[in-house]
Amino acid sequence: MARKMLIDGELSQTNEAEEGHFDFDLFVIGAGSGGVRASRFSTNFGAKKVGICELPFHPISSEVIGGVGGTCVIRGCVPKKILVYGASFGGELEDARNYGWELKENLDFNWKKLLKKKTDEILRLNGIYKRLLSNAGVKLYEGEGRVVGPNEVEVTQLDGTKLRYSAKHILIATGSRAHSPAIPGQELAITSDEALSLEEMPKRAVVLGGGYIAVEFASIWRGMGASVDLFFRKELPLRGFDDEMRAVVARNLEGRGINMHPRKNLTELIKTEDGIKVRTDHGEELVADVVLFATGRIPNSKRLNLEAVGVEVDKMGAIKVNEHSQTNIPSIWAIGDVTNRMNLTPVALMEGTCFAKTVFGGEPTKPDYDHIPCAVFSIPPLSVVGLSEEQAIEQATGDILVFTSSFNPMRNTISGRQEKTVMKLVVDADTDKVLGASMCGPDAPEIMQGIAIALKCGATKAQFDSTVGIHPSAAEEFVTMRSVSRRVDGAKKPKTSM
Amino acid sequence: MRPVNLTLTLRLSNRIEVPTPQPASHNRQSHHGSRQIRYALFGPSPLIFPAYSYSFLYFPHRIETPVAGVAQNLQSLLKASTLPASPDSPPMAATSLTAPKLTFSPTLQSLYRNLTIPIPLSSSSPSFLSLRKTLPSHHSRSFSLFQQPRRQFTARADSDNGTESPRQYDFDLFTIGAGSGGVRASRFAANFGASVAICELPFATISSDTAGGVGGTCVLRGCVPKKLLVYASKYAHEFDESNGFGWKYESEPKHDWSTLMANKNAELQRLTGIYKNILKNANVSLIEGRGKIVDPHTVNVDGKIYTARHILVSVGGRPFIPDIPGKEYAIDSDAALDLPSQPKKIAIVGGGYIALEFAGIFNSLKSEVHVFIRQKKVLRGFDEEVRDFVSEQMSLRGIEFHTEESPQAIVKSGDGSLSLKTNKGTVEGFSHIMFATGRKPNTKNLGLENVGVKIAKNGAIEVDEYSRTAVPSIWAVGDVTDRINLTPVALMEGMALAKTLFKDEPSKPDYRAVPAAVFCQPPIGNVGLTEEQAINEYGDVDIYTSNFRPLKATLSGLPDRVFMKLLVCAKSEKVIGLHMCGEDAPEIVQGFAVAIKAGLTKADFDATVGIHPTAAEEFVTMRTPTRKIRGNPKSEETKDQETKAAAGV
């Protein structure tokens, strides 16, 4: 059926969706992490005809280009992590000297080579994703999808021809895109999409934003040897994370040579011969080769024709869904960044799995947003699971115990690097449950995954303590924190304004 | 009020804590004071207690000795030294008021041995706490001021009872050997109020009958220097990797062995100093010299005699080289960690973790490395698939394995090079031959046999679950008991012993789900059972494996891979074993060890959201079992390659 549709697009228009006779059981708009997962699993759960559409591949996204794999694979997690790997070598090579390695003062870093290898890798992954879809029997269409009715979608192909299909269920998984503030000269700035595919490696970079994308790119460029100025509105970067850990990240970024500009904003960008002149709201001026706006992302919901069909979106443009990812139109569902719940790949995967189980597995399943671990791949990285100290105090009825450990990792004892690893456990004094764990230091994201299982399952501090350490590791510190750093009365709830 | 079982067994204190800092002459008053505390503590609820115990019953409120501030500084020092499993973190400052304790005279002690009396006991008596507030920081005063009154007081209490005068000892605890286990036990014993001495041989990087050093094997000849060498050597791999990420070197980076040795030794000196400070700050008396047991309560340290209520033997183990012709040319791991020059070509005899770790170190530093193992595979006792995987990965990095080859002799040729003769032939041209053929407990010449301490055939001290030897006043922890020879296990044993002896809290070390790591390259981390053990123990087991090329390797172009394995009991759904070989495995496994120790199920793993993109997330995204082992020998293979290629999506 689906194949026939592709051959003769016109046919679909005549094939009005009668009761129970749809072209597709499921049609997915957007083949990113959530969309691919949902469509694959839907076929696993018995959906017979599943279609998915995605824009043509390009490293830099727009309204008309994207690619199978989505943000994570093409413009997010994967290429970002590749660049972080590349940049991390900068610091590691410095560290090697005191271990007896003789290296030249200035090491040569070839950005173009890394960029090419990165593009090769995401093309490879793009291919793997396409194969995954075809192996699962999911029909892939290249083109821009939009919703025409509660059970009807339209795909505009590259050549402009339009295909229309009826579908019992429509899933919107179109993700999000970087959003830039409107200041004079904003067109001179780039977003994270371009930053992952720059022709030249910047020597002077200005980054605006205090979120994880901002600190990650600041770390990447700094690690590769650029001078980096990071501007953000708050006192500390990474709003929403544990305040103490935010301060640690800020200190580390500074320690690695990033110029930190808290409580400052950019007001104007001016093109000059020497580069982009950047003006701040404090009257400062600096010149940069690259200005990155990492000032948030907005859901890709504008060109989906949602208003016409009556799908509700919020002020941000995020599609409103219930706990099962269903929109106000019962046959239309949405998952991933376009719903702006928790914008992480593994969360979109979870939402996709739950959707497939709910709709085709006969097992209504809600995504569980408790204890979702996450990582910021700054250099060194931050990783957290559960509550921050502030959140724990906010929610507490009794006392909160905070265990912290700040130590010089073993590698630094010889490398001489002055950078502490900081770990933190937040514990409910009454139940002994570990409510939150955070770490900033090398390998934090790898270390935190196992801790996340323990927290997810309500592990107590006593259970942490009864676990024997792996020596010598950084991670063993999590099971050897014996002394309470402080006890906070949850009833008093001190306020912070960072 | 809730009933608390107070086991009044092992506490043989000859001193009783003074509730308030009183001059020594005010014992009577102190006595009175402590009785008041008891009344306040128990409030209206009457104690049902044998009358004769009455006058010996005290509830000393105990405040951990070292000043909190000092302790904090210490911790930062310690962390700086990366002893994450710090032999000692500071005492629990926030709970400086430990639970009330019962203190008995030795006579009563014998009456009460093994007797458990349930006593209703309030865990937080307001009056008890308020008393604490009224106390000046008397614990910041000197140790001696504290000690004397307690002694006298005890004697007085005993004479009150009209019993024979108790034997006076120089110390409550005398520890022989200041390694991980000894330092931990001593420090915490002191924190719990005991007077403690510890003896240790003078510092040297290479251990012998006359040389050792505070810090022990872990700090001076094991975990720490080994890991520093692993860090140093791993850079070579990172240079190779970095090529794939755009970094270029005009010429191959060269390594200078002597810089590494100098920096390593400076670090070891710093650490042994920190350990000494830890002991000092905990008020543990450090005596340099070789301790030998004279009788169940007496230790002779190079001619000086010390008596102690308890003696702890924590003298560790030492490398063992089999007796073959030419063994004098061989080096052990002590020497390998402190070589004057880097080996050009080295033979490493042994297939255990020490052999593999040194093979990795020297191979990465571009020595030619040959590993000779008696068996078919490396790492006996580890999961079979891990054994295969790691040797394959190490071979790919250039290590040559000679399997089923036992050494028979070492021959030195005219040019100074060494040849290793085995049952299969002779390999020539080695600059070094290292034996990593096991370790033996350091139990010789300790006087153990003479006092009746039982020793196993391999030289290990036999102990019960509480680390007690055949002589009731002599205890042993750590490698000298050859239980699980790991630093964190020695720490656990030392801590349990301190609690047993001096906190009225008999504690057995718990050897379930002890995680471990091998710092070969790539490293291994594991916790719980191997597949073979799991099948033996549970029969029906679901096995999840994943063997993948990590993101870093796809860019670097190196043949590095990662292997992961989960073993799930089919009946209970519990995860009973977890294994990983690949970059960061030791760091990754720690958190999972918490989960496995807590008895979590596969469903709990699956319910946990991944951290993307990491290697570790693979452990929470293993959806399809690779094999299902069921009671009948036929196992069900359900390999799903597609799932693996899915990269999580």
Short mmCIF file of C-alpha atoms in Angstrom, two decimals, chain A residues 389 392-393 396 398-404 424-436 461 482-490, chain B residues 94-95:
data_model
loop_
_atom_site.label_atom_id
_atom_site.label_comp_id
_atom_site.label_asym_id
_atom_site.label_seq_id
_atom_site.Cartn_x
_atom_site.Cartn_y
_atom_site.Cartn_z
CA GLU A 389 20.53 21.25 46.79
CA ALA A 392 15.85 19.49 47.66
CA ILE A 393 15.53 22.24 50.25
CA ALA A 396 11.89 19.32 51.92
CA GLY A 398 12.60 17.91 57.19
CA ASP A 399 16.34 18.28 57.18
CA ILE A 400 18.54 17.89 54.15
CA LEU A 401 22.04 16.54 54.52
CA VAL A 402 24.61 17.70 52.02
CA PHE A 403 27.76 15.70 51.46
CA THR A 404 30.39 17.34 49.30
CA LYS A 424 27.94 16.20 45.91
CA LEU A 425 25.21 14.04 47.38
CA VAL A 426 22.00 15.54 48.71
CA VAL A 427 20.28 13.28 51.22
CA ASP A 428 16.94 13.38 52.99
CA ALA A 429 17.83 13.22 56.67
CA ASP A 430 14.65 11.41 57.65
CA THR A 431 14.49 8.70 55.01
CA ASP A 432 18.23 8.55 54.26
CA LYS A 433 17.33 8.58 50.57
CA VAL A 434 19.81 10.13 48.21
CA LEU A 435 17.80 12.84 46.46
CA GLY A 436 20.45 14.24 44.19
CA LYS A 461 23.00 6.89 51.71
CA ARG A 482 31.33 9.89 55.39
CA SER A 483 31.08 13.34 56.85
CA VAL A 484 28.18 15.67 56.34
CA SER A 485 29.26 19.01 54.96
CA ARG A 486 26.14 20.70 56.18
CA ARG A 487 22.66 20.05 57.42
CA VAL A 488 19.98 22.36 56.14
CA ASP A 489 16.63 22.78 57.76
CA GLY A 490 14.18 22.29 54.92
CA ALA B 94 28.33 16.42 62.38
CA THR B 95 27.59 13.46 64.55
#
